[in-house]
XYZ file of C-alpha atoms in Angstrom:
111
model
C 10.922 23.597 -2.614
C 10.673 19.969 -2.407
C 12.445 19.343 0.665
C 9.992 21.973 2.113
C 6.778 20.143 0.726
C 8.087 16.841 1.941
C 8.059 18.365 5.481
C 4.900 19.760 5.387
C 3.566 16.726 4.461
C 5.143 14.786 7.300
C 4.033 17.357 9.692
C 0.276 17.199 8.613
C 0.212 13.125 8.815
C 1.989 13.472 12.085
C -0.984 15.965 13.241
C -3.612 14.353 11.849
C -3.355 11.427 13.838
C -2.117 8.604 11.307
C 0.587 6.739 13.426
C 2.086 5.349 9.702
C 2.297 7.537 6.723
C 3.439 7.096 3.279
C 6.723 8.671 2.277
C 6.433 10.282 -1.186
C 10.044 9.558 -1.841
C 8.794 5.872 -1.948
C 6.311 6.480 -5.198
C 8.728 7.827 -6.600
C 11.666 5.163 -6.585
C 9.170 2.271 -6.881
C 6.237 3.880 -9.457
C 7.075 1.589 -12.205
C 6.729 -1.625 -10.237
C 3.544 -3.883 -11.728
C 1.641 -3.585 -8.236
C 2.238 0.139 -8.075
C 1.403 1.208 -11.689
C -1.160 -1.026 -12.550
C -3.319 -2.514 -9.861
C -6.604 -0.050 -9.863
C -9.488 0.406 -7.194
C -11.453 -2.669 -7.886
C -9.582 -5.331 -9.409
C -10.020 -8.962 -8.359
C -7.704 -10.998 -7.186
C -6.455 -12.776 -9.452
C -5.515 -9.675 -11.912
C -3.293 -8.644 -9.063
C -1.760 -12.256 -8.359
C -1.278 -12.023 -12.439
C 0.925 -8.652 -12.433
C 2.359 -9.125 -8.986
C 2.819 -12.694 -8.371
C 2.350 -14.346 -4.911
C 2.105 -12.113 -2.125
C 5.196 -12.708 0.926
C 2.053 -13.119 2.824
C -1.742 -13.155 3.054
C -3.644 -11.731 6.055
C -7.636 -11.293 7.129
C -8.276 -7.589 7.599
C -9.852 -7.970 10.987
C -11.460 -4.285 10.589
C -13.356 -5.108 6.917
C -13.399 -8.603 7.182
C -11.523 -9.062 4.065
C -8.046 -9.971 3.165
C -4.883 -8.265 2.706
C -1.725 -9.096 0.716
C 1.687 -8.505 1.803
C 4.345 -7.825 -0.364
C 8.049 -6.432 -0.881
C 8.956 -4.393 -3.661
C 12.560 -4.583 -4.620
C 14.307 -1.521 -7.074
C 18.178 -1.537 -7.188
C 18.745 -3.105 -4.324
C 16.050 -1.228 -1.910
C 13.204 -3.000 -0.670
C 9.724 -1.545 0.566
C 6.665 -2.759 2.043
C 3.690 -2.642 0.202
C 0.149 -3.723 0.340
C -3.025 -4.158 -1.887
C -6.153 -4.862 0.586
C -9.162 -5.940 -0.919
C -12.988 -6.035 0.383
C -14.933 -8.935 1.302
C -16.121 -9.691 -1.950
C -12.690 -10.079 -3.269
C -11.517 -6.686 -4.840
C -9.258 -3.971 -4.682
C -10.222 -1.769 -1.637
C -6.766 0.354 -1.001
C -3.089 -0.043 -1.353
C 0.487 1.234 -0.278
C 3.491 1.619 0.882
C 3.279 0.157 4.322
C 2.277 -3.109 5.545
C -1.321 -4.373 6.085
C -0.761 -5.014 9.599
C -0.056 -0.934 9.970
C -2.561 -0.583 7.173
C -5.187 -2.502 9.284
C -3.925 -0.292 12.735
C -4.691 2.858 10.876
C -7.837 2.077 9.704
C -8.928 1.158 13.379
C -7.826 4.599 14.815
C -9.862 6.018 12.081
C -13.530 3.737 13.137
């Protein structure tokens, strides 16, 4: 049953256009990492600096106009991509498990 979910879900990011989807196994190994468990819609900045630390990287979201961290989470070994991108005044806006450069690239095919 879960194999068969997982595939559905592929199929329907696949057809709905999103060239970079998250993979559910992903949450799942990495839920109880600071950036995925506690940063919330609307935090500032600095809360996530506090429970993430430094980003690998900080980037201008050239489609909102604000920024977008960059970092890797690391669990046993694994690493994954992950971003929190905030709005222009400085708060949480989204986050994931993908980078904000393919973050950013799916937010233009969606304008």
């Amino acid at each position: 049953m879960y194999k068969h979910s997982l595939a559905l879900l592929a199929v329907a990011a696949a057809v709905s256009g999103c060239s970079t989807f998250e993979n559910p196994a992903d949450y799942l190994t990495f839920r109880n990492e600071p950036l995925v468990k506690q940063v919330d819609h609307g935090m500032t900045q600095e809360q996530v600096r506090t429970l993430g630390g430094p980003p690998s990287s900080d980037v201008r979201n050239s489609v909102t106009g604000g920024t977008c961290n960059n970092y890797v989470l690391n669990v046993d070994g694994l690493e994954q991509p992950y971003y929190v991108d905030f709005d222009v005044n400085g708060r949480v806006d989204s986050k994931g498990f993908m980078t904000c450069e393919q973050h950013q690239g799916n937010q233009r095919k969606r304008l």
